[in-house]
Amino acid sequence: MDVVLLSRLQFAFTIMFHYIFPPLTIGLGIILAYLETRNYLSKDKSFAVACQFWTRIFILNFAIGVASGIVMEFQFGTNWATYSRFVGDVFGSALAAEGIFAFFLESGFLAIVAFGRERVKRGFYLFSVYMVALGSTFSAIWIIVANSWQQTPAGHHIVEIMREQTLTDGTTSLAPWVVDGVVQRRAEIVNFWDLVFNPTTVQRLSHTLLGAAAVGAFFVLSVSAYYLLKNRHQLFAKQSFNGALVLAFIASLGLGINGHTQAQNTYRYQPEKLAAFEAHFDTGRGDLNLIGWPDGEAEKIHFDLSIPGGLSFMMFDDFTFSKKVVGLDRFKKEDRPPIIIPYLSWRAMVGFGGLMIVLTGLGLYYNYRKTIQNKRWLLWSFVFAIGFVMVANQAGWIAAEVGRQPWTVHPPIVWTDDGTDLVTGPDGFYNYDETLGLRTSNSVSAAVSVEEAKTSLALFTLLYLALAAVWIMVLDRKIRTGPTPLKEHDETDTHGIRHAAMDRQHARLDKEETEGGSI
């Protein structure tokens, strides 16, 4: 193994583990807002009890997510120094915006949601819940902006990195920084809003948020269905289940609709990625493969079962099922993504996504008829469905990121005037302008050795397995304990944060006075 592969494996492992938690917090944030709104409008304490239980789960996921996320940012500097220099100006802006607009908002109001129900007014508590949900969503926005820029860069220009050099006469001047004969370059922002709204941001953000909503909703469905099957906490389980079921159906259906338009968007800006998803080797009518095993060397699909023209229909809404779809034959071997991983992960995402729509549709039907508790097979399906949803969520990211290879920053694609084919060279292949992108093989840190990369991968694996064990243990304990009653307090009490602070101040002064009198 070389440093590039080891660094990629390490980053993939750490980010896949981390990505368990942000979708959960985003989805649970929506559930918290729903339950607390019902509590506020109805003054039914059972909704507050439900909100209190899911808040504890939210806090656990938030804590593990923060702990696991810090490692990724350090990896940019340790394993991906060249990449960090290239994207630093762009990522610095996006990650700073995440810290200012998302992390501080979410973590600040989370303290009130966790500890302030008896200390603040009901209206302000509801507002705090909404701010926590909004903060977790803001975090996704800025991360998606940064990631989408890698896929479809915009709002920047490429400049050479300048360094001081000493001339023979002892004076200094600026000159391009050259490493191993290669001039080092970086992307500088020239239009922040073009960066934010690059060609894939909106599509990718909507898909990611819908996926997060599905993960959070199916997680609540899983726990609630378990309680219903075990005849425990019935009122809590029904209230949580009903709201989560509606959200899960909307998110699942939305993912299907949004996924279709995102596939078309991917074809427009990264046609080689879409071709890898479908193992579409030859430019021409696009058949939609249902079953098969792609062979990149032979450039064919073994055991192929396809819908003739199905891919042409999907890409262009073409009812003639005959329009030309650009294939991998337009790209040089070294410029093509790997085939197997995007091909399989794409199908896992789509397959489990379809299963999500079916399950939630059946759930809504039987819930409307008030017979869902008699459908134990369906409730057990919901208990385990969270695993499939998480796999689908991870598979979508795997397909998107592996399909972007061999680039960390993808150069732009140029189409012919009629938009039916790529502008190719005399050899028939598309030639990327590599000055506008960055290959993965050129993105790693030159100072990192194979031994160091192996050591850090092993250590991070052990650390994250320990974090996973802690998360599962604490989560299991909270689910087994279940919801607990609210603390008794006077609902007519008008005290808020200011009065709570005054109470603490008076208690401190009384303690100092008592201690001073005893001396």
Coordinates of C-alpha atoms in Angstrom, one line a residue, residues 66-439:
V66 CA -18.3 16.6 17.7
A67 CA -15.6 14.2 19.0
S68 CA -15.4 12.2 15.8
G69 CA -15.5 15.3 13.5
I70 CA -12.5 17.1 15.0
V71 CA -10.2 14.3 13.6
M72 CA -11.2 15.0 10.0
E73 CA -10.1 18.6 10.1
F74 CA -6.7 17.6 11.5
Q75 CA -6.3 15.1 8.6
F76 CA -6.4 17.9 6.1
G77 CA -3.2 19.2 7.5
T78 CA -1.5 15.9 8.4
N79 CA -2.3 13.7 5.4
W80 CA -3.5 16.1 2.7
A81 CA -1.2 19.1 2.9
T82 CA -1.2 19.8 -0.9
Y83 CA -4.9 19.6 -1.0
S84 CA -5.2 21.9 1.9
R85 CA -3.0 24.5 0.3
F86 CA -5.1 24.3 -2.9
V87 CA -8.6 24.6 -1.3
G88 CA -7.6 26.5 1.9
D89 CA -9.1 29.8 0.9
V90 CA -12.4 28.2 -0.1
F91 CA -12.7 25.7 2.8
G92 CA -11.6 28.3 5.3
S93 CA -14.6 30.5 4.4
A94 CA -17.1 27.7 4.5
L95 CA -15.8 26.1 7.7
A96 CA -15.6 29.5 9.4
A97 CA -19.2 30.1 8.4
E98 CA -20.2 26.7 9.8
G99 CA -18.6 27.6 13.2
I100 CA -20.2 31.0 13.4
F101 CA -23.7 30.3 12.0
A102 CA -24.2 26.7 12.9
F103 CA -22.0 25.3 15.7
F104 CA -22.4 28.2 18.2
L105 CA -26.1 28.5 17.4
E106 CA -26.7 24.8 18.0
S107 CA -24.5 24.3 21.0
G108 CA -25.6 27.5 22.7
F109 CA -29.3 26.8 22.6
L110 CA -28.8 23.1 23.2
A111 CA -27.8 24.0 26.8
I112 CA -31.2 25.6 27.3
V113 CA -33.0 22.6 25.7
A114 CA -31.0 20.2 27.9
F115 CA -31.3 22.0 31.2
G116 CA -33.7 24.9 30.9
R117 CA -37.2 23.5 30.7
E118 CA -38.0 24.4 34.3
R119 CA -36.0 27.7 34.1
V120 CA -37.3 29.5 31.1
K121 CA -40.7 30.4 29.7
R122 CA -42.5 27.9 27.5
G123 CA -42.3 30.1 24.5
F124 CA -38.6 30.7 24.8
Y125 CA -38.0 26.9 25.3
L126 CA -39.9 26.2 22.1
F127 CA -37.8 28.9 20.3
S128 CA -34.6 27.2 21.7
V129 CA -35.7 23.8 20.3
Y130 CA -36.2 25.4 16.9
M131 CA -32.8 27.1 17.1
V132 CA -31.1 23.7 17.8
A133 CA -32.8 22.2 14.8
L134 CA -31.9 25.2 12.7
G135 CA -28.3 25.1 13.9
S136 CA -27.8 21.5 12.9
T137 CA -29.2 22.2 9.5
F138 CA -26.9 25.2 9.0
S139 CA -24.0 22.9 9.7
A140 CA -25.0 20.7 6.8
I141 CA -25.4 23.7 4.6
W142 CA -21.8 24.9 4.9
I143 CA -20.3 21.4 4.7
I144 CA -22.3 20.7 1.5
V145 CA -21.2 24.0 0.1
A146 CA -17.5 23.0 0.6
N147 CA -18.0 19.5 -0.7
S148 CA -20.1 20.6 -3.7
W149 CA -17.4 23.1 -4.7
Q150 CA -15.0 20.2 -5.0
Q151 CA -17.4 18.5 -7.4
T152 CA -18.3 21.7 -9.5
P153 CA -15.9 24.5 -8.6
A154 CA -17.1 28.1 -9.1
G155 CA -16.6 31.6 -7.8
H156 CA -12.8 31.4 -7.8
H157 CA -9.7 31.6 -9.8
I158 CA -6.4 29.6 -9.7
V159 CA -3.2 31.4 -8.8
E160 CA 0.4 30.4 -8.3
I161 CA 1.6 30.3 -4.7
M162 CA 4.4 32.8 -4.4
R163 CA 7.4 32.5 -2.1
E164 CA 10.3 34.8 -1.3
Q165 CA 13.6 33.8 -2.9
T166 CA 17.1 35.2 -2.3
L167 CA 18.9 36.4 -5.5
T168 CA 22.6 36.2 -6.0
D169 CA 23.1 39.9 -5.1
G170 CA 21.5 39.3 -1.7
T171 CA 18.1 40.9 -2.5
T172 CA 14.8 39.0 -2.3
S173 CA 12.0 38.8 -4.7
L174 CA 8.7 36.8 -5.1
A175 CA 8.7 33.8 -7.3
P176 CA 6.4 30.8 -7.9
W177 CA 6.8 28.0 -5.3
V178 CA 8.1 24.9 -7.1
V179 CA 8.1 21.4 -5.4
D180 CA 9.7 18.6 -7.4
G181 CA 9.4 20.6 -10.5
V182 CA 5.7 21.3 -10.1
V183 CA 4.5 24.9 -9.5
Q184 CA 2.2 24.9 -6.5
R185 CA -1.2 26.5 -7.1
R186 CA -4.2 27.5 -5.0
A187 CA -7.8 28.5 -5.5
E188 CA -8.8 32.0 -4.4
I189 CA -12.3 33.2 -4.0
V190 CA -13.4 36.0 -6.3
N191 CA -17.2 35.7 -5.8
F192 CA -18.4 34.2 -2.5
W193 CA -22.0 33.7 -3.6
D194 CA -21.0 32.0 -6.8
L195 CA -19.0 29.7 -4.5
V196 CA -22.0 29.1 -2.3
F197 CA -24.4 28.5 -5.1
N198 CA -22.1 26.5 -7.3
P199 CA -23.9 24.3 -9.9
T200 CA -24.5 21.3 -7.5
T201 CA -25.0 22.9 -4.1
V202 CA -28.8 23.1 -4.1
Q203 CA -29.3 19.6 -5.5
R204 CA -26.8 18.0 -3.1
L205 CA -28.0 20.0 -0.1
S206 CA -31.7 19.1 -0.6
H207 CA -30.8 15.4 -1.1
T208 CA -28.6 15.4 2.0
L209 CA -31.2 17.1 4.2
L210 CA -33.9 14.7 3.0
G211 CA -31.6 11.8 3.8
A212 CA -30.9 13.2 7.3
A213 CA -34.6 13.6 7.9
A214 CA -35.1 10.0 6.8
V215 CA -32.4 8.7 9.2
G216 CA -33.8 10.6 12.1
A217 CA -37.4 9.6 11.4
F218 CA -36.5 5.9 10.9
F219 CA -34.4 6.0 14.1
V220 CA -37.5 7.2 16.1
L221 CA -39.7 4.6 14.3
S222 CA -37.2 1.9 15.3
V223 CA -37.3 2.7 19.0
S224 CA -41.0 3.4 19.0
A225 CA -41.9 0.2 17.2
Y226 CA -39.8 -1.7 19.7
Y227 CA -41.7 -0.2 22.6
L228 CA -45.1 -1.0 20.9
L229 CA -44.0 -4.6 20.3
K230 CA -42.9 -5.0 23.9
N231 CA -46.0 -3.2 25.2
R232 CA -44.0 -0.5 27.0
H233 CA -44.4 3.2 27.1
Q234 CA -47.4 3.0 24.8
L235 CA -48.5 6.6 24.8
F236 CA -45.0 7.9 24.3
A237 CA -44.4 5.3 21.5
K238 CA -47.6 6.1 19.6
Q239 CA -46.9 9.9 19.7
S240 CA -43.3 9.5 18.6
F241 CA -44.2 6.9 16.0
N242 CA -47.0 8.9 14.4
G243 CA -45.0 12.0 13.8
A244 CA -41.9 10.1 12.7
L245 CA -43.9 8.0 10.2
V246 CA -45.2 11.1 8.4
L247 CA -41.7 12.6 8.2
A248 CA -40.2 9.3 7.1
F249 CA -42.7 9.0 4.2
I250 CA -42.2 12.6 3.1
A251 CA -38.4 12.3 3.2
S252 CA -38.4 8.9 1.4
L253 CA -40.7 10.1 -1.4
G254 CA -38.8 13.3 -1.6
L255 CA -35.5 11.4 -1.9
G256 CA -36.9 9.5 -4.9
I257 CA -38.0 12.6 -6.7
N258 CA -34.9 14.7 -5.8
G259 CA -32.6 11.7 -6.7
H260 CA -33.9 11.7 -10.3
T261 CA -33.1 15.4 -10.8
Q262 CA -29.8 15.0 -9.0
A263 CA -28.8 12.2 -11.4
Q264 CA -29.5 14.5 -14.3
N265 CA -27.4 17.2 -12.7
T266 CA -24.6 14.8 -12.1
Y267 CA -24.6 13.8 -15.8
R268 CA -24.4 17.5 -16.8
Y269 CA -21.3 18.3 -14.7
Q270 CA -19.7 14.9 -14.1
P271 CA -20.8 12.5 -16.9
E272 CA -18.0 10.0 -16.1
K273 CA -19.4 9.6 -12.6
L274 CA -22.9 8.8 -13.9
A275 CA -21.4 6.4 -16.4
A276 CA -19.6 4.6 -13.6
F277 CA -22.8 4.4 -11.6
E278 CA -24.5 2.6 -14.5
A279 CA -21.4 0.9 -16.0
H280 CA -22.2 2.6 -19.2
F281 CA -19.1 2.0 -21.3
D282 CA -20.1 2.9 -24.8
T283 CA -21.5 6.3 -25.8
G284 CA -24.9 5.9 -27.4
R285 CA -28.4 4.8 -26.3
G286 CA -28.3 4.4 -22.5
D287 CA -29.7 1.1 -21.2
L288 CA -30.7 0.9 -17.5
N289 CA -28.9 -2.0 -15.9
L290 CA -30.9 -3.9 -13.3
I291 CA -28.7 -6.9 -12.7
G292 CA -25.1 -7.6 -13.6
W293 CA -21.5 -7.5 -12.7
P294 CA -19.4 -4.8 -14.4
D295 CA -16.0 -5.7 -15.8
G296 CA -13.9 -2.5 -16.3
E297 CA -11.1 -4.3 -18.1
A298 CA -13.3 -6.0 -20.7
E299 CA -15.7 -3.0 -20.7
K300 CA -18.8 -5.1 -20.4
I301 CA -21.4 -6.2 -17.9
H302 CA -21.6 -9.9 -17.1
F303 CA -25.0 -11.4 -16.5
D304 CA -26.5 -8.2 -17.9
L305 CA -30.3 -7.6 -17.4
S306 CA -31.2 -4.1 -18.6
I307 CA -34.1 -2.0 -19.7
P308 CA -33.4 -0.9 -23.2
G309 CA -33.1 2.9 -23.4
G310 CA -34.0 3.2 -19.7
L311 CA -30.9 5.4 -18.9
S312 CA -31.7 7.7 -21.9
F313 CA -35.2 8.2 -20.4
M314 CA -33.9 9.0 -16.9
M315 CA -31.2 11.4 -18.1
F316 CA -33.4 13.4 -20.6
D317 CA -37.0 12.4 -19.7
D318 CA -36.8 10.9 -23.2
F319 CA -39.9 9.0 -24.1
T320 CA -38.2 7.7 -27.3
F321 CA -35.8 5.8 -25.1
S322 CA -33.1 6.5 -27.7
K323 CA -31.1 9.6 -26.9
K324 CA -27.3 9.4 -26.7
V325 CA -25.7 9.1 -23.3
V326 CA -22.0 9.8 -22.9
G327 CA -20.1 6.7 -21.8
L328 CA -16.8 5.9 -20.2
D329 CA -15.3 5.5 -23.7
R330 CA -15.0 9.3 -23.9
F331 CA -12.4 9.2 -21.0
K332 CA -8.9 7.9 -20.8
K333 CA -8.3 5.0 -18.6
E334 CA -6.4 7.1 -16.0
D335 CA -9.3 9.6 -16.0
R336 CA -12.1 7.1 -15.2
P337 CA -13.5 6.5 -11.8
P338 CA -13.4 3.0 -10.3
I339 CA -16.4 1.0 -11.5
I340 CA -17.3 -1.6 -8.9
I341 CA -17.7 0.6 -5.8
P342 CA -19.8 3.3 -7.3
Y343 CA -21.9 0.8 -9.3
L344 CA -22.7 -1.3 -6.1
S345 CA -23.2 1.6 -3.7
W346 CA -25.4 3.5 -6.2
R347 CA -27.7 0.4 -6.4
A348 CA -27.7 0.0 -2.6
M349 CA -28.8 3.5 -2.2
V350 CA -31.6 3.3 -4.8
G351 CA -32.7 -0.2 -3.7
F352 CA -33.0 0.7 0.0
G353 CA -34.6 4.0 -0.9
G354 CA -37.4 2.2 -2.7
L355 CA -37.8 -0.1 0.2
M356 CA -38.2 3.0 2.5
I357 CA -41.0 4.3 0.4
V358 CA -42.8 0.9 0.5
L359 CA -42.5 0.5 4.2
T360 CA -43.6 4.0 5.1
G361 CA -46.5 3.8 2.6
L362 CA -47.7 0.6 4.3
G363 CA -47.2 2.1 7.7
L364 CA -49.3 5.2 6.8
Y365 CA -52.1 2.9 5.4
Y366 CA -52.3 0.6 8.4
N367 CA -51.9 3.5 10.8
Y368 CA -54.8 5.3 9.2
R369 CA -56.9 2.2 9.6
K370 CA -55.7 1.9 13.2
T371 CA -54.5 -1.7 12.7
I372 CA -50.8 -1.2 12.6
Q373 CA -50.3 -2.6 16.1
N374 CA -51.8 -5.9 14.8
K375 CA -49.1 -5.9 12.0
R376 CA -46.3 -7.2 14.1
W377 CA -44.3 -8.1 11.0
L378 CA -44.4 -4.5 9.9
L379 CA -43.4 -3.1 13.3
W380 CA -40.5 -5.5 13.4
S381 CA -39.6 -4.3 9.9
F382 CA -39.4 -0.7 11.3
V383 CA -37.3 -1.9 14.2
F384 CA -34.6 -3.1 11.8
A385 CA -35.2 -0.7 8.9
I386 CA -32.9 2.0 10.5
G387 CA -29.9 -0.2 9.5
F388 CA -31.0 -0.2 5.9
V389 CA -31.6 3.6 5.9
M390 CA -28.1 4.2 7.4
V391 CA -26.6 1.9 4.7
A392 CA -28.4 3.8 2.0
N393 CA -27.2 7.1 3.5
Q394 CA -23.6 6.0 3.6
A395 CA -23.9 4.3 0.1
G396 CA -25.0 7.6 -1.4
W397 CA -21.9 9.4 -0.2
I398 CA -19.6 6.5 -1.2
A399 CA -21.0 6.6 -4.7
A400 CA -20.6 10.4 -4.9
E401 CA -17.1 10.5 -3.5
V402 CA -15.6 7.4 -5.2
G403 CA -17.3 8.4 -8.4
R404 CA -15.4 11.7 -8.3
Q405 CA -12.0 9.9 -8.5
P406 CA -9.3 10.4 -9.7
W407 CA -9.9 14.0 -8.6
T408 CA -10.2 15.7 -5.2
V409 CA -11.1 18.9 -7.0
H410 CA -12.9 18.1 -10.3
P411 CA -12.0 20.2 -13.4
P412 CA -14.9 21.6 -15.4
I413 CA -16.5 19.7 -18.2
V414 CA -17.0 21.3 -21.7
W415 CA -19.9 20.2 -23.9
T416 CA -20.4 20.6 -27.6
D417 CA -22.7 23.5 -28.7
D418 CA -25.7 21.2 -29.1
G419 CA -25.0 19.7 -25.6
T420 CA -25.1 16.1 -26.9
D421 CA -21.5 15.1 -26.5
L422 CA -18.2 16.3 -24.9
V423 CA -15.6 18.3 -26.7
T424 CA -12.9 15.7 -27.3
G425 CA -9.4 15.8 -28.8
P426 CA -8.0 14.1 -31.9
D427 CA -7.7 10.9 -30.0
G428 CA -11.4 10.8 -29.3
F429 CA -11.0 11.3 -25.5
Y430 CA -12.0 14.2 -23.3
N431 CA -8.9 16.2 -22.1
Y432 CA -9.3 17.8 -18.7
D433 CA -7.6 21.2 -18.0
E434 CA -5.6 20.0 -15.1
T435 CA -4.6 23.5 -14.1
L436 CA -8.2 23.9 -13.0
G437 CA -8.4 20.8 -10.8
L438 CA -6.4 18.6 -8.5
R439 CA -5.8 14.9 -8.7

